[in-house]
């Protein structure tokens, strides 16, 4: 007897692009951030597994440090991924925006949904990934996981480069209740994201957030609930927290 009452798993036509080409300057000296270990395994491998954990994701495109593509390919060959998940490794660019575009350029034709996920967010739970994919499949062209802020945020006048130690004047204090901190994976209808990358120029250090580029093309962006374990490893203390979260997972659910 077949069981037709179960919901069908999401169709596996989504690909995840993982920008991993950054140096990790704020984390301090050492290997490129994506290759730094967390629980003995590189951050990037955690991030790839987090995307591959979603049944909707059939392909992971890793955008590697340009001098490290062979090393990254070897790393992914030695760390098991689910049978159903393919991966590609392409060299990245000087900014996150350029790295994401290089990842998009490598996507095969049948992919219709794209997730963009920071290698620096190794611990995002699969439920968050699935919620983003589901919202794109339900018709939203751009979907971002987000959380309310703990800290109040101030807008400041950019510092006078000639006086780097001078106090910064405050310009405004936006109401905290209206602000959200955004995470990844951000999910997109492929054509929407490709259009944004084709039309928004790389300005200075480039866009740190693909959804912001989509906003600039006039397409709507919506938020779904993020997860506190989807935080980005940016500074040394973040790595301490990530180790603690991983240790708790390994102790409680054999992760
Ligand atoms: N990234 C990338 N290509 C770049 C810069 C960043 O693929 N030229 C990626 C990073 O590898 C990271 C993600 O974008 O996974 C988010 O960027 P961030 O946290 O800023 O990482 P880094 O740029 O490596 O860190 P830092 O800014 O401290 O140097
Ligand atoms: Mg950076």
mmCIF file of C-alpha atoms and ligand atoms in Angstrom:
data_model
loop_
_atom_site.group_PDB
_atom_site.id
_atom_site.type_symbol
_atom_site.label_atom_id
_atom_site.label_comp_id
_atom_site.label_asym_id
_atom_site.label_seq_id
_atom_site.Cartn_x
_atom_site.Cartn_y
_atom_site.Cartn_z
ATOM 1 C CA UNK A 1 0.000 0.000 0.000
ATOM 2 C CA UNK A 2 1.351 3.443 -0.851
ATOM 3 C CA UNK A 3 1.056 6.276 1.627
ATOM 4 C CA UNK A 4 -0.226 9.315 -0.270
ATOM 5 C CA UNK A 5 -0.938 11.318 2.874
ATOM 6 C CA UNK A 6 2.664 12.375 3.455
ATOM 7 C CA UNK A 7 3.689 15.755 2.003
ATOM 8 C CA UNK A 8 5.922 15.374 -1.050
ATOM 9 C CA UNK A 9 9.551 16.306 -0.378
ATOM 10 C CA UNK A 10 10.562 19.572 -2.088
ATOM 11 C CA UNK A 11 11.667 19.061 -5.691
ATOM 12 C CA UNK A 12 15.461 18.995 -5.841
ATOM 13 C CA UNK A 13 15.966 21.860 -8.280
ATOM 14 C CA UNK A 14 17.695 24.211 -5.847
ATOM 15 C CA UNK A 15 21.414 24.886 -5.841
ATOM 16 C CA UNK A 16 23.394 26.480 -3.036
ATOM 17 C CA UNK A 17 26.201 28.928 -3.832
ATOM 18 C CA UNK A 18 28.638 29.190 -0.933
ATOM 19 C CA UNK A 19 30.954 32.207 -1.040
ATOM 20 C CA UNK A 20 34.090 31.028 0.764
ATOM 21 C CA UNK A 21 36.795 33.148 -0.853
ATOM 22 C CA UNK A 22 37.257 35.697 1.936
ATOM 23 C CA UNK A 23 40.400 35.962 4.031
ATOM 24 C CA UNK A 24 38.775 36.398 7.402
ATOM 25 C CA UNK A 25 40.756 39.476 8.400
ATOM 26 C CA UNK A 26 38.573 40.106 11.470
ATOM 27 C CA UNK A 27 39.206 36.575 12.740
ATOM 28 C CA UNK A 28 42.940 37.342 12.918
ATOM 29 C CA UNK A 29 46.000 35.814 11.270
ATOM 30 C CA UNK A 30 45.858 32.268 9.935
ATOM 31 C CA UNK A 31 44.414 30.253 7.071
ATOM 32 C CA UNK A 32 41.505 31.665 5.001
ATOM 33 C CA UNK A 33 38.472 31.720 7.317
ATOM 34 C CA UNK A 34 36.526 29.017 5.436
ATOM 35 C CA UNK A 35 39.374 26.559 6.035
ATOM 36 C CA UNK A 36 39.720 27.203 9.784
ATOM 37 C CA UNK A 37 38.705 24.234 11.924
ATOM 38 C CA UNK A 38 35.536 23.973 14.016
ATOM 39 C CA UNK A 39 35.403 20.737 16.005
ATOM 40 C CA UNK A 40 38.310 19.502 13.874
ATOM 41 C CA UNK A 41 36.473 20.054 10.552
ATOM 42 C CA UNK A 42 36.843 23.147 8.314
ATOM 43 C CA UNK A 43 34.047 25.750 8.606
ATOM 44 C CA UNK A 44 33.389 25.296 4.887
ATOM 45 C CA UNK A 45 32.694 21.568 5.240
ATOM 46 C CA UNK A 46 30.137 22.307 7.969
ATOM 47 C CA UNK A 47 28.492 24.905 5.712
ATOM 48 C CA UNK A 48 28.386 22.546 2.707
ATOM 49 C CA UNK A 49 26.873 19.789 4.856
ATOM 50 C CA UNK A 50 24.300 22.228 6.233
ATOM 51 C CA UNK A 51 23.116 22.980 2.674
ATOM 52 C CA UNK A 52 23.295 19.336 1.554
ATOM 53 C CA UNK A 53 21.148 18.375 4.554
ATOM 54 C CA UNK A 54 18.162 19.916 2.753
ATOM 55 C CA UNK A 55 16.545 17.464 0.346
ATOM 56 C CA UNK A 56 15.726 20.396 -1.930
ATOM 57 C CA UNK A 57 19.425 21.068 -2.588
ATOM 58 C CA UNK A 58 20.829 18.930 -5.412
ATOM 59 C CA UNK A 59 23.998 20.934 -6.080
ATOM 60 C CA UNK A 60 26.438 22.950 -3.978
ATOM 61 C CA UNK A 61 28.744 25.437 -5.716
ATOM 62 C CA UNK A 62 31.668 26.425 -3.510
ATOM 63 C CA UNK A 63 33.415 29.670 -4.398
ATOM 64 C CA UNK A 64 36.926 29.087 -3.084
ATOM 65 C CA UNK A 65 39.930 31.316 -2.459
ATOM 66 C CA UNK A 66 41.489 31.552 -5.959
ATOM 67 C CA UNK A 67 44.776 29.985 -4.803
ATOM 68 C CA UNK A 68 42.937 27.257 -2.885
ATOM 69 C CA UNK A 69 40.529 25.641 -5.357
ATOM 70 C CA UNK A 70 42.475 22.357 -5.597
ATOM 71 C CA UNK A 71 42.727 22.165 -1.802
ATOM 72 C CA UNK A 72 38.987 22.803 -1.411
ATOM 73 C CA UNK A 73 38.111 20.187 -4.023
ATOM 74 C CA UNK A 74 40.285 17.632 -2.202
ATOM 75 C CA UNK A 75 38.683 18.582 1.106
ATOM 76 C CA UNK A 76 35.162 17.978 -0.227
ATOM 77 C CA UNK A 77 36.233 14.683 -1.780
ATOM 78 C CA UNK A 78 37.382 13.417 1.618
ATOM 79 C CA UNK A 79 34.420 14.619 3.719
ATOM 80 C CA UNK A 80 31.253 12.667 3.064
ATOM 81 C CA UNK A 81 28.233 14.415 1.564
ATOM 82 C CA UNK A 82 24.839 12.818 0.917
ATOM 83 C CA UNK A 83 24.782 10.663 -2.227
ATOM 84 C CA UNK A 84 22.164 12.909 -3.853
ATOM 85 C CA UNK A 85 24.293 16.086 -3.627
ATOM 86 C CA UNK A 86 26.736 17.145 -6.352
ATOM 87 C CA UNK A 87 29.339 19.815 -5.822
ATOM 88 C CA UNK A 88 31.421 22.166 -7.938
ATOM 89 C CA UNK A 89 34.342 24.348 -6.894
ATOM 90 C CA UNK A 90 35.082 27.646 -8.669
ATOM 91 C CA UNK A 91 37.619 30.381 -7.867
ATOM 92 C CA UNK A 92 36.296 33.528 -6.146
ATOM 93 C CA UNK A 93 36.859 37.257 -6.603
ATOM 94 C CA UNK A 94 38.015 40.296 -4.627
ATOM 95 C CA UNK A 95 34.628 40.982 -3.000
ATOM 96 C CA UNK A 96 31.767 38.817 -1.789
ATOM 97 C CA UNK A 97 29.594 40.299 -4.539
ATOM 98 C CA UNK A 98 32.068 39.166 -7.232
ATOM 99 C CA UNK A 99 32.473 35.753 -5.621
ATOM 100 C CA UNK A 100 28.705 35.170 -5.640
ATOM 101 C CA UNK A 101 28.485 36.203 -9.283
ATOM 102 C CA UNK A 102 31.247 33.752 -10.205
ATOM 103 C CA UNK A 103 29.267 31.040 -8.411
ATOM 104 C CA UNK A 104 26.076 31.967 -10.291
ATOM 105 C CA UNK A 105 27.952 31.766 -13.594
ATOM 106 C CA UNK A 106 28.730 28.100 -12.869
ATOM 107 C CA UNK A 107 25.101 26.988 -12.374
ATOM 108 C CA UNK A 108 23.696 24.454 -14.853
ATOM 109 C CA UNK A 109 20.516 25.383 -16.789
ATOM 110 C CA UNK A 110 17.950 23.301 -14.855
ATOM 111 C CA UNK A 111 18.468 25.102 -11.528
ATOM 112 C CA UNK A 112 15.531 27.435 -10.797
ATOM 113 C CA UNK A 113 16.091 28.288 -7.132
ATOM 114 C CA UNK A 114 19.372 29.556 -5.697
ATOM 115 C CA UNK A 115 20.445 29.721 -2.082
ATOM 116 C CA UNK A 116 23.419 31.917 -1.236
ATOM 117 C CA UNK A 117 25.036 30.841 2.018
ATOM 118 C CA UNK A 118 28.128 32.192 3.784
ATOM 119 C CA UNK A 119 30.815 29.584 4.435
ATOM 120 C CA UNK A 120 31.216 31.530 7.673
ATOM 121 C CA UNK A 121 27.780 30.328 8.940
ATOM 122 C CA UNK A 122 28.625 26.667 9.601
ATOM 123 C CA UNK A 123 25.809 25.787 11.988
ATOM 124 C CA UNK A 124 22.581 26.902 10.308
ATOM 125 C CA UNK A 125 19.915 24.264 11.053
ATOM 126 C CA UNK A 126 18.283 22.415 8.142
ATOM 127 C CA UNK A 127 14.836 23.667 9.174
ATOM 128 C CA UNK A 128 15.947 27.225 8.426
ATOM 129 C CA UNK A 129 17.281 26.156 5.012
ATOM 130 C CA UNK A 130 14.012 24.368 4.218
ATOM 131 C CA UNK A 131 11.918 27.348 5.343
ATOM 132 C CA UNK A 132 13.802 29.635 2.943
ATOM 133 C CA UNK A 133 13.406 27.188 0.029
ATOM 134 C CA UNK A 134 9.710 26.727 0.804
ATOM 135 C CA UNK A 135 9.078 30.486 0.732
ATOM 136 C CA UNK A 136 10.807 30.791 -2.674
ATOM 137 C CA UNK A 137 8.836 27.820 -4.004
ATOM 138 C CA UNK A 138 5.663 29.500 -2.707
ATOM 139 C CA UNK A 139 6.366 32.453 -4.996
ATOM 140 C CA UNK A 140 8.622 34.967 -3.207
ATOM 141 C CA UNK A 141 11.466 36.091 -5.518
ATOM 142 C CA UNK A 142 13.843 36.814 -2.608
ATOM 143 C CA UNK A 143 13.748 35.373 0.922
ATOM 144 C CA UNK A 144 15.995 36.220 3.852
ATOM 145 C CA UNK A 145 16.182 34.598 7.302
ATOM 146 C CA UNK A 146 16.324 37.324 9.943
ATOM 147 C CA UNK A 147 16.155 37.936 13.684
ATOM 148 C CA UNK A 148 15.253 40.928 15.862
ATOM 149 C CA UNK A 149 18.247 42.819 17.253
ATOM 150 C CA UNK A 150 19.484 42.578 20.812
ATOM 151 C CA UNK A 151 21.438 45.847 20.661
ATOM 152 C CA UNK A 152 20.115 49.277 19.811
ATOM 153 C CA UNK A 153 21.743 50.581 16.618
ATOM 154 C CA UNK A 154 23.076 54.100 15.982
ATOM 155 C CA UNK A 155 23.742 55.685 12.621
ATOM 156 C CA UNK A 156 26.950 57.754 12.725
ATOM 157 C CA UNK A 157 28.750 60.294 10.602
ATOM 158 C CA UNK A 158 31.626 58.476 8.808
ATOM 159 C CA UNK A 159 34.886 59.078 10.728
ATOM 160 C CA UNK A 160 37.263 61.777 9.500
ATOM 161 C CA UNK A 161 40.190 59.634 8.209
ATOM 162 C CA UNK A 162 42.596 62.317 9.457
ATOM 163 C CA UNK A 163 41.336 61.838 13.058
ATOM 164 C CA UNK A 164 40.838 58.067 13.501
ATOM 165 C CA UNK A 165 40.614 58.272 17.310
ATOM 166 C CA UNK A 166 38.079 61.119 17.482
ATOM 167 C CA UNK A 167 34.622 60.262 18.949
ATOM 168 C CA UNK A 168 31.974 59.643 16.267
ATOM 169 C CA UNK A 169 28.965 61.970 16.094
ATOM 170 C CA UNK A 170 25.572 60.208 16.141
ATOM 171 C CA UNK A 171 23.217 61.061 13.274
ATOM 172 C CA UNK A 172 20.147 58.967 14.162
ATOM 173 C CA UNK A 173 18.780 56.117 16.289
ATOM 174 C CA UNK A 174 16.353 53.978 14.251
ATOM 175 C CA UNK A 175 13.595 52.323 16.316
ATOM 176 C CA UNK A 176 15.007 48.907 17.220
ATOM 177 C CA UNK A 177 11.645 47.168 16.885
ATOM 178 C CA UNK A 178 11.662 47.922 13.151
ATOM 179 C CA UNK A 179 15.162 46.523 12.546
ATOM 180 C CA UNK A 180 16.234 42.950 11.753
ATOM 181 C CA UNK A 181 19.653 41.314 11.540
ATOM 182 C CA UNK A 182 19.823 39.216 8.396
ATOM 183 C CA UNK A 183 21.435 35.822 7.986
ATOM 184 C CA UNK A 184 21.966 33.267 5.251
ATOM 185 C CA UNK A 185 21.012 31.143 3.366
ATOM 186 C CA UNK A 186 19.183 33.788 1.369
ATOM 187 C CA UNK A 187 16.939 32.186 -1.249
ATOM 188 C CA UNK A 188 16.107 33.512 -4.702
ATOM 189 C CA UNK A 189 14.268 32.791 -7.840
ATOM 190 C CA UNK A 190 17.320 32.313 -10.094
ATOM 191 C CA UNK A 191 16.360 34.922 -12.725
ATOM 192 C CA UNK A 192 15.807 37.555 -10.009
ATOM 193 C CA UNK A 193 19.277 37.074 -8.513
ATOM 194 C CA UNK A 194 21.027 36.841 -11.880
ATOM 195 C CA UNK A 195 19.324 40.084 -12.941
ATOM 196 C CA UNK A 196 20.459 41.825 -9.740
ATOM 197 C CA UNK A 197 24.060 40.715 -10.250
ATOM 198 C CA UNK A 198 23.945 41.848 -13.882
ATOM 199 C CA UNK A 199 22.638 45.331 -13.055
ATOM 200 C CA UNK A 200 24.034 46.392 -9.660
ATOM 201 C CA UNK A 201 27.665 47.513 -10.072
ATOM 202 C CA UNK A 202 30.421 46.507 -7.648
ATOM 203 C CA UNK A 203 30.863 49.686 -5.629
ATOM 204 C CA UNK A 204 33.872 49.879 -3.287
ATOM 205 C CA UNK A 205 33.870 46.707 -1.221
ATOM 206 C CA UNK A 206 30.727 45.502 -3.012
ATOM 207 C CA UNK A 207 27.387 44.385 -1.590
ATOM 208 C CA UNK A 208 27.646 42.271 1.575
ATOM 209 C CA UNK A 209 24.092 41.055 1.094
ATOM 210 C CA UNK A 210 22.527 39.711 -2.131
ATOM 211 C CA UNK A 211 19.007 40.608 -0.998
ATOM 212 C CA UNK A 212 20.044 44.272 -0.801
ATOM 213 C CA UNK A 213 21.012 44.069 -4.478
ATOM 214 C CA UNK A 214 17.593 42.607 -5.339
ATOM 215 C CA UNK A 215 15.955 45.486 -3.414
ATOM 216 C CA UNK A 216 17.844 47.915 -5.632
ATOM 217 C CA UNK A 217 16.299 46.311 -8.733
ATOM 218 C CA UNK A 218 12.839 47.022 -7.314
ATOM 219 C CA UNK A 219 11.838 43.409 -6.672
ATOM 220 C CA UNK A 220 10.272 42.559 -3.293
ATOM 221 C CA UNK A 221 12.304 40.885 -0.542
ATOM 222 C CA UNK A 222 10.620 39.087 2.361
ATOM 223 C CA UNK A 223 11.903 37.773 5.686
ATOM 224 C CA UNK A 224 11.345 34.436 7.388
ATOM 225 C CA UNK A 225 12.473 33.646 10.943
ATOM 226 C CA UNK A 226 16.212 33.112 11.225
ATOM 227 C CA UNK A 227 17.917 30.997 13.887
ATOM 228 C CA UNK A 228 20.369 32.002 16.599
ATOM 229 C CA UNK A 229 22.682 29.145 15.552
ATOM 230 C CA UNK A 230 22.932 30.612 12.043
ATOM 231 C CA UNK A 231 25.271 33.337 13.365
ATOM 232 C CA UNK A 232 28.316 34.293 11.306
ATOM 233 C CA UNK A 233 31.796 33.442 12.537
ATOM 234 C CA UNK A 234 33.432 36.838 12.189
ATOM 235 C CA UNK A 235 35.614 37.509 15.264
ATOM 236 C CA UNK A 236 37.557 35.142 17.545
ATOM 237 C CA UNK A 237 34.776 35.061 20.158
ATOM 238 C CA UNK A 238 32.341 33.746 17.507
ATOM 239 C CA UNK A 239 34.564 30.704 17.078
ATOM 240 C CA UNK A 240 34.413 30.041 20.832
ATOM 241 C CA UNK A 241 30.598 30.166 20.657
ATOM 242 C CA UNK A 242 30.527 27.918 17.577
ATOM 243 C CA UNK A 243 32.699 25.331 19.357
ATOM 244 C CA UNK A 244 30.273 25.371 22.290
ATOM 245 C CA UNK A 245 27.214 24.953 20.063
ATOM 246 C CA UNK A 246 28.865 22.096 18.194
ATOM 247 C CA UNK A 247 29.919 20.367 21.421
ATOM 248 C CA UNK A 248 26.324 20.599 22.684
ATOM 249 C CA UNK A 249 24.990 19.113 19.447
ATOM 250 C CA UNK A 250 27.496 16.289 19.507
ATOM 251 C CA UNK A 251 26.581 15.521 23.125
ATOM 252 C CA UNK A 252 22.823 15.657 22.660
ATOM 253 C CA UNK A 253 22.040 14.397 19.168
ATOM 254 C CA UNK A 254 25.103 12.544 17.924
ATOM 255 C CA UNK A 255 25.666 15.250 15.262
HETATM 256 N N1 LIG B 1 33.642 36.111 0.711
HETATM 257 C C1 LIG B 1 33.967 35.663 -0.584
HETATM 258 N N2 LIG B 1 34.795 36.417 -1.374
HETATM 259 C C2 LIG B 1 35.334 37.574 -0.925
HETATM 260 C C3 LIG B 1 34.994 38.038 0.388
HETATM 261 C C4 LIG B 1 34.139 37.283 1.179
HETATM 262 O O1 LIG B 1 33.520 34.600 -1.003
HETATM 263 N N3 LIG B 1 36.148 38.252 -1.689
HETATM 264 C C5 LIG B 1 32.807 35.247 1.569
HETATM 265 C C6 LIG B 1 33.516 34.829 2.841
HETATM 266 O O2 LIG B 1 34.385 33.711 2.572
HETATM 267 C C7 LIG B 1 32.393 34.518 3.792
HETATM 268 C C8 LIG B 1 31.233 35.387 3.288
HETATM 269 O O3 LIG B 1 31.649 35.927 2.030
HETATM 270 O O4 LIG B 1 31.986 33.155 3.752
HETATM 271 C C9 LIG B 1 30.882 36.476 4.281
HETATM 272 O O5 LIG B 1 31.965 37.401 4.386
HETATM 273 P P1 LIG B 1 32.739 37.775 5.729
HETATM 274 O O6 LIG B 1 32.130 37.183 6.918
HETATM 275 O O7 LIG B 1 33.014 39.245 5.663
HETATM 276 O O8 LIG B 1 34.116 36.956 5.525
HETATM 277 P P2 LIG B 1 35.547 37.518 5.149
HETATM 278 O O9 LIG B 1 35.426 38.570 4.108
HETATM 279 O O10 LIG B 1 36.402 36.333 4.873
HETATM 280 O O11 LIG B 1 35.997 38.149 6.563
HETATM 281 P P3 LIG B 1 36.643 39.591 6.825
HETATM 282 O O12 LIG B 1 35.651 40.587 6.266
HETATM 283 O O13 LIG B 1 36.813 39.646 8.305
HETATM 284 O O14 LIG B 1 37.955 39.574 6.077
HETATM 285 MG MG1 LIG B 2 34.388 40.411 4.518
#
